[in-house]
Amino acid sequence: MPSMSLPFPITARHKGFNRAEIVDQNFSEFVKLWEGEVRSAPRDDGPVLPGSALDAQGFRELLESQLISRHLDLMARVLRVQNKVFYTIGSSGHEGNAMVARLTRHTDPAFLHYRSGGFMAERFRKLPGMDPVMDSALSFAASKEDPASGGRHKVWGSKPLWVLPQTSTIASHLPKALGTAIAIDHARRIGHALPVPEDSIVVCSFGDASSNHATAQTAFNAAGWTAYQKLPAPVLFVCEDNGIGISVKTPAGWVANNFRHRADLDYFFADGLDLAEGYAQVQRAVEHCRHTRRPTFLHLKTTRVMGHAGTDFEIEWRSIEELCAVEASDPLLRSAAIALESGLYTRDQLLGLYEATRKRCFAAAEEADRRPKLERLEDVMAPLAPYTPDKVKAEAERADYADARVKAFGGEDKLPERQPPRHLAIQIGQALHDVMAKYPESLLFGEDVAQKGGVYTVTKGLYKTFKGARVFNTLLDETIILGLAQGYANMGMLPIPEIQYLAYFHNAGDQIRGEAASLQFFSNDQYRNPLVMRIASLGYQRGFGGHFHNDNSITALRDIPGLVVGCPSRGDDAATMLRTLTALAKVDGRVCAFLEPIALYMTKDLYEPGDGQWQFAYPPPGEAMPLGEGRVYGEDANDLVVFTFGNGVPMALRAARTIQAELGWRVRVVDLRWLVPLNDAFIARQARSARRILVLDEGRKSAGVGEGVITAIVEAGLGATPLERVVGADTFTPLAGAAFLVLPGEADVVAAARRLAG
Ligand SMILES: Cc1ncc(C[n+]2csc(CCOP(=O)(O)OP(=O)(O)O)c2C)c(N)n1
Ligand SMILES: [Mg+2]
């Protein structure tokens, strides 16, 4: 508990319910009653107090930033009840983080804690003509004109100031902040031109409680893992330690104890409550990070006044003595003391500045309240999933990299389109060679993808061709793999991360669900983190079983807003789909998932062993698969139409033969290929001419792709068409032969057709 006591006794006024009012009055009272010695005011470029590294001009500006931050908080508490402001998690007690902003550059990408009002106000100084008060007010008011998120969330964010908006999920931004830092130095190794200066560092702030989170810990670990190998990772982790997380106290000394002695995470402490004292300490950390390019942990002492948020009535769960002691450690009281003691401000000047800042914040908030809000669903969703079909098509079909691909494949005669038809695994590998030849800024990484070429050798040869700077193994952590992907994307590269098995995507899903897929939305499409995530997926492996290698749950991907999910069932489709996915990433900044059906990797035959009918000619560059377009086998057959994807496609084609022989039906098989978003219009078109419908979904029954297909059919008014669904059971997949009890098989398809006939 802070030891500093108030310079006035605890009176009835201090026992009030509204702590914001009390904290506000404390400042004025503190200034009025201050009785310290006054020095003669220092020159602008002289130290604000003897021995301080902060000069007078710097102090004035930092103080102003602190006051802006504080009055934005106070304003939010007042106007929230009038429904003019929609967010009250504030920065009060953390205003010292303005020092971090002052000592870094506006081109140092920043991923910020929600208590970053001081940091933001200070960073706004770095570019002329910007107004932190009005910009913040528009965000507090959820106005459509909010320059950070367009009214979608109260976030700290700014395109010109390189502040990438963060979600409210604590710690989830650490992996991508680390990824961005690694990307900054990695760019040189592949000759990529960065959007920020080469000696930039990444600022990443978070709270003390958040430092315990698995997602934070994995970022610290990966930062250390990187630095241990003497690879640069210039990230400044700023732990803003106020000693508490909502209502749970961090054990005293825990943060220092936990981080002071970590190998390859260089620890610095700074007093964020005292500008005169803390400035040099922050400076040391920033300079260390910039010059050594090593991960740096800045333990910034802060406090939290006015509770966690406006809804947190601390008086109900903390003693009045404790509350008053915390409020006495308010950094603005310390700043007031410095202002007065240094002689830079008289009492009246300081109170005048305080009140003028209040007025400015309220005026901005009232103005922001009059600005337009988001009022139409189209406007809300506009930045979520941009899609410019013509440009994507042109980019996907662009084939102006002939020389690069000849080099990648090792000669004209080795080009894949000149080879005999091959199976899926080979053609994915070839397609990846093509993509990497086309985009020199693309990187392929994951577990075991480099020398070994992946568990299934799909990426074999890529390491040899494109070398270790572009094809590399990561440490074993999916959260970090996806954090790295976002980091590389933030720096303008094209990441192609691999997740070794679908089951392990779930392990790190928030990096896509909460982070990557949400960036365009919460930044009003100002920031994009395009990436193409490859995932070895789905069931039916023979001889290598068990749930975790045969996970068939696509549901976790289906409801991620903005995500594109494609799943090819054959090699030529894989190649043309990958071209479209990379084009979607490049042109529209989309986050994409490419599900590779493991059991089809090596499948060469369709009907009989040795028939070679599941191998296809490699489509040369210039061909691409339009987003949403399925593949139809037997376009004019309509006795039965089977909707399916992945392993279901060859299964349905085999079953179709039996059905035709037995029931005399001509069967059409529709490979959806694109699973998210489902192309409802395409499904309806195919269903309209069907006399009977069968939905074959190898995923689980609940909330799987099949549900989406049936919904599209019903919503198209075709619900009267006789329909059967063949789908995986709602269970985990067991080992060995028992797996086939859980997953749909050819016999189930035939049986469903019989039911339709009967
Ligand atoms: C993953 C996750 N779990 C829980 C929460 C709810 N939550 C929001 S803030 C918070 C406490 C964070 O404390 P700390 O990191 O110390 O930051 P402070 O608010 O004290 O600055 C919690 C539990 C969340 N936002 N994200
Ligand atoms: Mg805290």
Tab-separated table of N, CA, C and O in Angstrom, residues 180-258:
chain	number	residue	atom	x	y	z
A	180	THR	N	6.018	-8.079	-34.406
A	180	THR	CA	6.325	-6.851	-35.146
A	180	THR	C	7.788	-6.461	-34.920
A	180	THR	O	8.492	-6.055	-35.852
A	181	ALA	N	8.246	-6.605	-33.676
A	181	ALA	CA	9.641	-6.266	-33.365
A	181	ALA	C	10.597	-7.180	-34.138
A	181	ALA	O	11.592	-6.723	-34.723
A	182	ILE	N	10.300	-8.455	-34.147
A	182	ILE	CA	11.156	-9.401	-34.868
A	182	ILE	C	11.131	-9.079	-36.365
A	182	ILE	O	12.165	-9.101	-37.044
A	183	ALA	N	9.952	-8.726	-36.850
A	183	ALA	CA	9.811	-8.417	-38.284
A	183	ALA	C	10.663	-7.212	-38.686
A	183	ALA	O	11.211	-7.169	-39.791
A	184	ILE	N	10.781	-6.238	-37.787
A	184	ILE	CA	11.532	-5.019	-38.124
A	184	ILE	C	12.969	-5.363	-38.501
A	184	ILE	O	13.499	-4.873	-39.495
A	185	ASP	N	13.573	-6.215	-37.742
A	185	ASP	CA	14.959	-6.566	-38.072
A	185	ASP	C	15.060	-7.671	-39.119
A	185	ASP	O	16.041	-7.770	-39.848
A	186	HIS	N	14.026	-8.491	-39.191
A	186	HIS	CA	14.021	-9.581	-40.176
A	186	HIS	C	13.935	-9.028	-41.606
A	186	HIS	O	14.477	-9.614	-42.547
A	187	ALA	N	13.254	-7.888	-41.751
A	187	ALA	CA	13.005	-7.330	-43.092
A	187	ALA	C	14.303	-7.179	-43.886
A	187	ALA	O	14.357	-7.467	-45.086
A	188	ARG	N	15.346	-6.729	-43.186
A	188	ARG	CA	16.627	-6.507	-43.864
A	188	ARG	C	17.129	-7.804	-44.491
A	188	ARG	O	17.702	-7.807	-45.574
A	189	ARG	N	16.898	-8.912	-43.799
A	189	ARG	CA	17.439	-10.194	-44.271
A	189	ARG	C	16.791	-10.657	-45.569
A	189	ARG	O	17.323	-11.516	-46.265
A	190	ILE	N	15.612	-10.123	-45.868
A	190	ILE	CA	14.981	-10.528	-47.134
A	190	ILE	C	14.862	-9.335	-48.090
A	190	ILE	O	14.154	-9.399	-49.097
A	191	GLY	N	15.513	-8.247	-47.747
A	191	GLY	CA	15.511	-7.084	-48.630
A	191	GLY	C	14.163	-6.405	-48.738
A	191	GLY	O	13.831	-5.813	-49.768
A	192	HIS	N	13.385	-6.485	-47.674
A	192	HIS	CA	12.046	-5.880	-47.703
A	192	HIS	C	12.093	-4.451	-47.165
A	192	HIS	O	12.712	-4.189	-46.137
A	193	ALA	N	11.455	-3.530	-47.858
A	193	ALA	CA	11.433	-2.127	-47.414
A	193	ALA	C	10.362	-1.957	-46.339
A	193	ALA	O	9.179	-2.204	-46.577
A	194	LEU	N	10.795	-1.537	-45.164
A	194	LEU	CA	9.874	-1.375	-44.036
A	194	LEU	C	9.057	-0.093	-44.150
A	194	LEU	O	9.532	0.898	-44.704
A	195	PRO	N	7.863	-0.093	-43.556
A	195	PRO	CA	7.081	1.151	-43.522
A	195	PRO	C	7.528	2.097	-42.401
A	195	PRO	O	6.990	3.190	-42.274
A	196	VAL	N	8.459	1.654	-41.558
A	196	VAL	CA	8.985	2.493	-40.469
A	196	VAL	C	10.512	2.464	-40.555
A	196	VAL	O	11.071	1.581	-41.209
A	197	PRO	N	11.203	3.407	-39.881
A	197	PRO	CA	12.670	3.390	-39.942
A	197	PRO	C	13.259	2.075	-39.428
A	197	PRO	O	12.667	1.410	-38.572
A	198	GLU	N	14.423	1.740	-39.954
A	198	GLU	CA	15.043	0.442	-39.644
A	198	GLU	C	15.403	0.257	-38.171
A	198	GLU	O	15.494	-0.860	-37.693
A	199	ASP	N	15.652	1.383	-37.477
A	199	ASP	CA	16.022	1.235	-36.070
A	199	ASP	C	14.823	1.455	-35.145
A	199	ASP	O	14.984	1.768	-33.970
A	200	SER	N	13.624	1.262	-35.671
A	200	SER	CA	12.427	1.382	-34.826
A	200	SER	C	12.420	0.294	-33.763
A	200	SER	O	12.996	-0.785	-33.954
A	201	ILE	N	11.734	0.602	-32.664
A	201	ILE	CA	11.448	-0.422	-31.669
A	201	ILE	C	9.933	-0.517	-31.528
A	201	ILE	O	9.205	0.361	-32.007
A	202	VAL	N	9.468	-1.555	-30.886
A	202	VAL	CA	8.036	-1.717	-30.665
A	202	VAL	C	7.738	-1.471	-29.185
A	202	VAL	O	8.443	-1.985	-28.313
A	203	VAL	N	6.722	-0.658	-28.930
A	203	VAL	CA	6.295	-0.402	-27.554
A	203	VAL	C	5.066	-1.253	-27.279
A	203	VAL	O	4.115	-1.252	-28.071
A	204	CYS	N	5.095	-1.986	-26.177
A	204	CYS	CA	3.963	-2.858	-25.855
A	204	CYS	C	3.674	-2.751	-24.361
A	204	CYS	O	4.468	-3.199	-23.540
A	205	SER	N	2.552	-2.153	-23.995
A	205	SER	CA	2.263	-1.972	-22.573
A	205	SER	C	1.085	-2.838	-22.117
A	205	SER	O	0.235	-3.235	-22.922
A	206	PHE	N	1.063	-3.105	-20.827
A	206	PHE	CA	0.055	-4.001	-20.232
A	206	PHE	C	0.137	-3.827	-18.719
A	206	PHE	O	1.063	-3.187	-18.204
A	207	GLY	N	-0.815	-4.416	-18.016
A	207	GLY	CA	-0.850	-4.258	-16.569
A	207	GLY	C	-0.090	-5.348	-15.823
A	207	GLY	O	0.339	-6.345	-16.417
A	208	ASP	N	0.055	-5.158	-14.525
A	208	ASP	CA	0.774	-6.136	-13.702
A	208	ASP	C	0.044	-7.473	-13.669
A	208	ASP	O	0.658	-8.532	-13.815
A	209	ALA	N	-1.272	-7.437	-13.490
A	209	ALA	CA	-2.014	-8.697	-13.447
A	209	ALA	C	-1.909	-9.407	-14.795
A	209	ALA	O	-1.749	-10.627	-14.865
A	210	SER	N	-1.963	-8.643	-15.857
A	210	SER	CA	-1.893	-9.228	-17.208
A	210	SER	C	-0.563	-9.927	-17.472
A	210	SER	O	-0.488	-10.819	-18.319
A	211	SER	N	0.483	-9.506	-16.756
A	211	SER	CA	1.794	-10.108	-17.019
A	211	SER	C	1.812	-11.594	-16.680
A	211	SER	O	2.696	-12.315	-17.111
A	212	ASN	N	0.818	-12.041	-15.910
A	212	ASN	CA	0.751	-13.462	-15.553
A	212	ASN	C	0.069	-14.322	-16.613
A	212	ASN	O	0.108	-15.544	-16.546
A	213	HIS	N	-0.610	-13.675	-17.540
A	213	HIS	CA	-1.436	-14.424	-18.491
A	213	HIS	C	-0.572	-15.312	-19.400
A	213	HIS	O	0.536	-14.934	-19.775
A	214	ALA	N	-1.108	-16.457	-19.731
A	214	ALA	CA	-0.373	-17.393	-20.596
A	214	ALA	C	0.089	-16.714	-21.880
A	214	ALA	O	1.213	-16.944	-22.351
A	215	THR	N	-0.769	-15.875	-22.437
A	215	THR	CA	-0.421	-15.234	-23.709
A	215	THR	C	0.725	-14.239	-23.526
A	215	THR	O	1.529	-14.031	-24.433
A	216	ALA	N	0.790	-13.627	-22.336
A	216	ALA	CA	1.911	-12.726	-22.053
A	216	ALA	C	3.171	-13.544	-21.814
A	216	ALA	O	4.236	-13.265	-22.368
A	217	GLN	N	3.017	-14.593	-21.015
A	217	GLN	CA	4.188	-15.395	-20.660
A	217	GLN	C	4.814	-16.039	-21.900
A	217	GLN	O	6.039	-16.143	-21.997
A	218	THR	N	3.985	-16.446	-22.828
A	218	THR	CA	4.567	-17.062	-24.020
A	218	THR	C	5.319	-16.024	-24.846
A	218	THR	O	6.331	-16.328	-25.481
A	219	ALA	N	4.866	-14.789	-24.794
A	219	ALA	CA	5.586	-13.733	-25.530
A	219	ALA	C	6.932	-13.436	-24.862
A	219	ALA	O	7.944	-13.265	-25.549
A	220	PHE	N	6.955	-13.409	-23.520
A	220	PHE	CA	8.238	-13.182	-22.835
A	220	PHE	C	9.196	-14.330	-23.144
A	220	PHE	O	10.381	-14.129	-23.411
A	221	ASN	N	8.645	-15.527	-23.106
A	221	ASN	CA	9.471	-16.694	-23.369
A	221	ASN	C	10.038	-16.665	-24.792
A	221	ASN	O	11.223	-16.897	-25.016
A	222	ALA	N	9.165	-16.349	-25.747
A	222	ALA	CA	9.611	-16.332	-27.144
A	222	ALA	C	10.602	-15.190	-27.387
A	222	ALA	O	11.523	-15.319	-28.205
A	223	ALA	N	10.423	-14.091	-26.670
A	223	ALA	CA	11.367	-12.978	-26.796
A	223	ALA	C	12.739	-13.435	-26.300
A	223	ALA	O	13.766	-13.197	-26.953
A	224	GLY	N	12.741	-14.124	-25.165
A	224	GLY	CA	13.992	-14.640	-24.625
A	224	GLY	C	14.609	-15.686	-25.539
A	224	GLY	O	15.816	-15.691	-25.780
A	225	TRP	N	13.797	-16.546	-26.057
A	225	TRP	CA	14.242	-17.616	-26.982
A	225	TRP	C	14.926	-16.996	-28.196
A	225	TRP	O	15.915	-17.510	-28.708
A	226	THR	N	14.377	-15.885	-28.646
A	226	THR	CA	14.939	-15.200	-29.811
A	226	THR	C	16.281	-14.558	-29.449
A	226	THR	O	17.283	-14.744	-30.142
A	227	ALA	N	16.267	-13.799	-28.342
A	227	ALA	CA	17.490	-13.086	-27.946
A	227	ALA	C	18.603	-14.062	-27.578
A	227	ALA	O	19.780	-13.800	-27.833
A	228	TYR	N	18.232	-15.192	-27.003
A	228	TYR	CA	19.211	-16.208	-26.618
A	228	TYR	C	20.028	-16.655	-27.827
A	228	TYR	O	21.205	-16.958	-27.731
A	229	GLN	N	19.385	-16.636	-28.976
A	229	GLN	CA	20.081	-17.039	-30.211
A	229	GLN	C	20.718	-15.849	-30.915
A	229	GLN	O	21.057	-15.921	-32.083
A	230	LYS	N	20.785	-14.745	-30.202
A	230	LYS	CA	21.403	-13.516	-30.720
A	230	LYS	C	20.645	-12.956	-31.916
A	230	LYS	O	21.208	-12.289	-32.785
A	231	LEU	N	19.370	-13.253	-31.969
A	231	LEU	CA	18.542	-12.661	-33.020
A	231	LEU	C	17.854	-11.424	-32.443
A	231	LEU	O	17.440	-11.422	-31.285
A	232	PRO	N	17.711	-10.363	-33.226
A	232	PRO	CA	17.132	-9.128	-32.692
A	232	PRO	C	15.631	-9.266	-32.411
A	232	PRO	O	14.904	-9.905	-33.174
A	233	ALA	N	15.205	-8.673	-31.323
A	233	ALA	CA	13.780	-8.602	-30.973
A	233	ALA	C	13.577	-7.302	-30.191
A	233	ALA	O	13.403	-7.325	-28.982
A	234	PRO	N	13.620	-6.163	-30.893
A	234	PRO	CA	13.587	-4.869	-30.209
A	234	PRO	C	12.189	-4.484	-29.729
A	234	PRO	O	11.555	-3.589	-30.281
A	235	VAL	N	11.745	-5.179	-28.706
A	235	VAL	CA	10.420	-4.868	-28.145
A	235	VAL	C	10.607	-4.335	-26.735
A	235	VAL	O	11.375	-4.886	-25.943
A	236	LEU	N	9.931	-3.227	-26.447
A	236	LEU	CA	9.951	-2.649	-25.104
A	236	LEU	C	8.635	-3.042	-24.431
A	236	LEU	O	7.585	-2.473	-24.728
A	237	PHE	N	8.699	-4.059	-23.589
A	237	PHE	CA	7.521	-4.443	-22.814
A	237	PHE	C	7.410	-3.470	-21.644
A	237	PHE	O	8.338	-3.361	-20.839
A	238	VAL	N	6.291	-2.780	-21.561
A	238	VAL	CA	6.104	-1.829	-20.465
A	238	VAL	C	5.027	-2.382	-19.534
A	238	VAL	O	3.848	-2.419	-19.892
A	239	CYS	N	5.458	-2.858	-18.380
A	239	CYS	CA	4.494	-3.397	-17.416
A	239	CYS	C	4.092	-2.270	-16.470
A	239	CYS	O	4.872	-1.844	-15.624
A	240	GLU	N	2.881	-1.791	-16.627
A	240	GLU	CA	2.399	-0.680	-15.807
A	240	GLU	C	1.818	-1.270	-14.518
A	240	GLU	O	0.699	-1.749	-14.482
A	241	ASP	N	2.654	-1.244	-13.500
A	241	ASP	CA	2.348	-1.971	-12.264
A	241	ASP	C	1.642	-1.053	-11.259
A	241	ASP	O	2.274	-0.239	-10.597
A	242	ASN	N	0.323	-1.229	-11.195
A	242	ASN	CA	-0.435	-0.459	-10.198
A	242	ASN	C	-0.793	-1.345	-9.005
A	242	ASN	O	-1.577	-0.972	-8.136
A	243	GLY	N	-0.280	-2.565	-9.015
A	243	GLY	CA	-0.442	-3.440	-7.862
A	243	GLY	C	-1.772	-4.161	-7.784
A	243	GLY	O	-2.034	-4.865	-6.808
A	244	ILE	N	-2.585	-4.030	-8.815
A	244	ILE	CA	-3.925	-4.627	-8.713
A	244	ILE	C	-4.473	-4.931	-10.107
A	244	ILE	O	-4.084	-4.287	-11.092
A	245	GLY	N	-5.333	-5.937	-10.195
A	245	GLY	CA	-6.066	-6.237	-11.415
A	245	GLY	C	-7.541	-6.305	-11.047
A	245	GLY	O	-7.946	-7.222	-10.337
A	246	ILE	N	-8.310	-5.353	-11.457
A	246	ILE	CA	-9.713	-5.123	-11.035
A	246	ILE	C	-9.793	-5.070	-9.509
A	246	ILE	O	-9.786	-3.986	-8.939
A	247	SER	N	-9.860	-6.242	-8.848
A	247	SER	CA	-9.925	-6.197	-7.382
A	247	SER	C	-8.901	-7.122	-6.732
A	247	SER	O	-8.854	-7.234	-5.519
A	248	VAL	N	-8.108	-7.791	-7.580
A	248	VAL	CA	-7.167	-8.775	-7.046
A	248	VAL	C	-5.773	-8.164	-6.969
A	248	VAL	O	-5.220	-7.741	-7.986
A	249	LYS	N	-5.235	-8.143	-5.762
A	249	LYS	CA	-3.926	-7.511	-5.608
A	249	LYS	C	-2.820	-8.423	-6.097
A	249	LYS	O	-2.837	-9.627	-5.862
A	250	THR	N	-1.886	-7.815	-6.778
A	250	THR	CA	-0.672	-8.530	-7.149
A	250	THR	C	0.199	-8.592	-5.894
A	250	THR	O	0.393	-7.564	-5.239
A	251	PRO	N	0.702	-9.765	-5.547
A	251	PRO	CA	1.522	-9.839	-4.333
A	251	PRO	C	2.653	-8.801	-4.391
A	251	PRO	O	3.293	-8.657	-5.444
A	252	ALA	N	2.856	-8.112	-3.293
A	252	ALA	CA	3.867	-7.047	-3.283
A	252	ALA	C	5.202	-7.604	-3.756
A	252	ALA	O	5.643	-8.670	-3.307
A	253	GLY	N	5.836	-6.915	-4.669
A	253	GLY	CA	7.165	-7.318	-5.147
A	253	GLY	C	7.156	-8.376	-6.234
A	253	GLY	O	8.207	-8.732	-6.767
A	254	TRP	N	5.976	-8.891	-6.575
A	254	TRP	CA	5.903	-10.019	-7.508
A	254	TRP	C	6.470	-9.694	-8.890
A	254	TRP	O	7.225	-10.478	-9.473
A	255	VAL	N	6.128	-8.536	-9.411
A	255	VAL	CA	6.555	-8.223	-10.787
A	255	VAL	C	8.081	-8.168	-10.859
A	255	VAL	O	8.691	-8.778	-11.739
A	256	ALA	N	8.685	-7.466	-9.909
A	256	ALA	CA	10.157	-7.384	-9.908
A	256	ALA	C	10.752	-8.770	-9.725
A	256	ALA	O	11.680	-9.176	-10.430
A	257	ASN	N	10.179	-9.506	-8.777
A	257	ASN	CA	10.701	-10.828	-8.489
A	257	ASN	C	10.620	-11.754	-9.704
A	257	ASN	O	11.510	-12.544	-9.977
A	258	ASN	N	9.530	-11.611	-10.442
A	258	ASN	CA	9.268	-12.493	-11.578
A	258	ASN	C	10.105	-12.123	-12.802
A	258	ASN	O	10.396	-12.976	-13.638
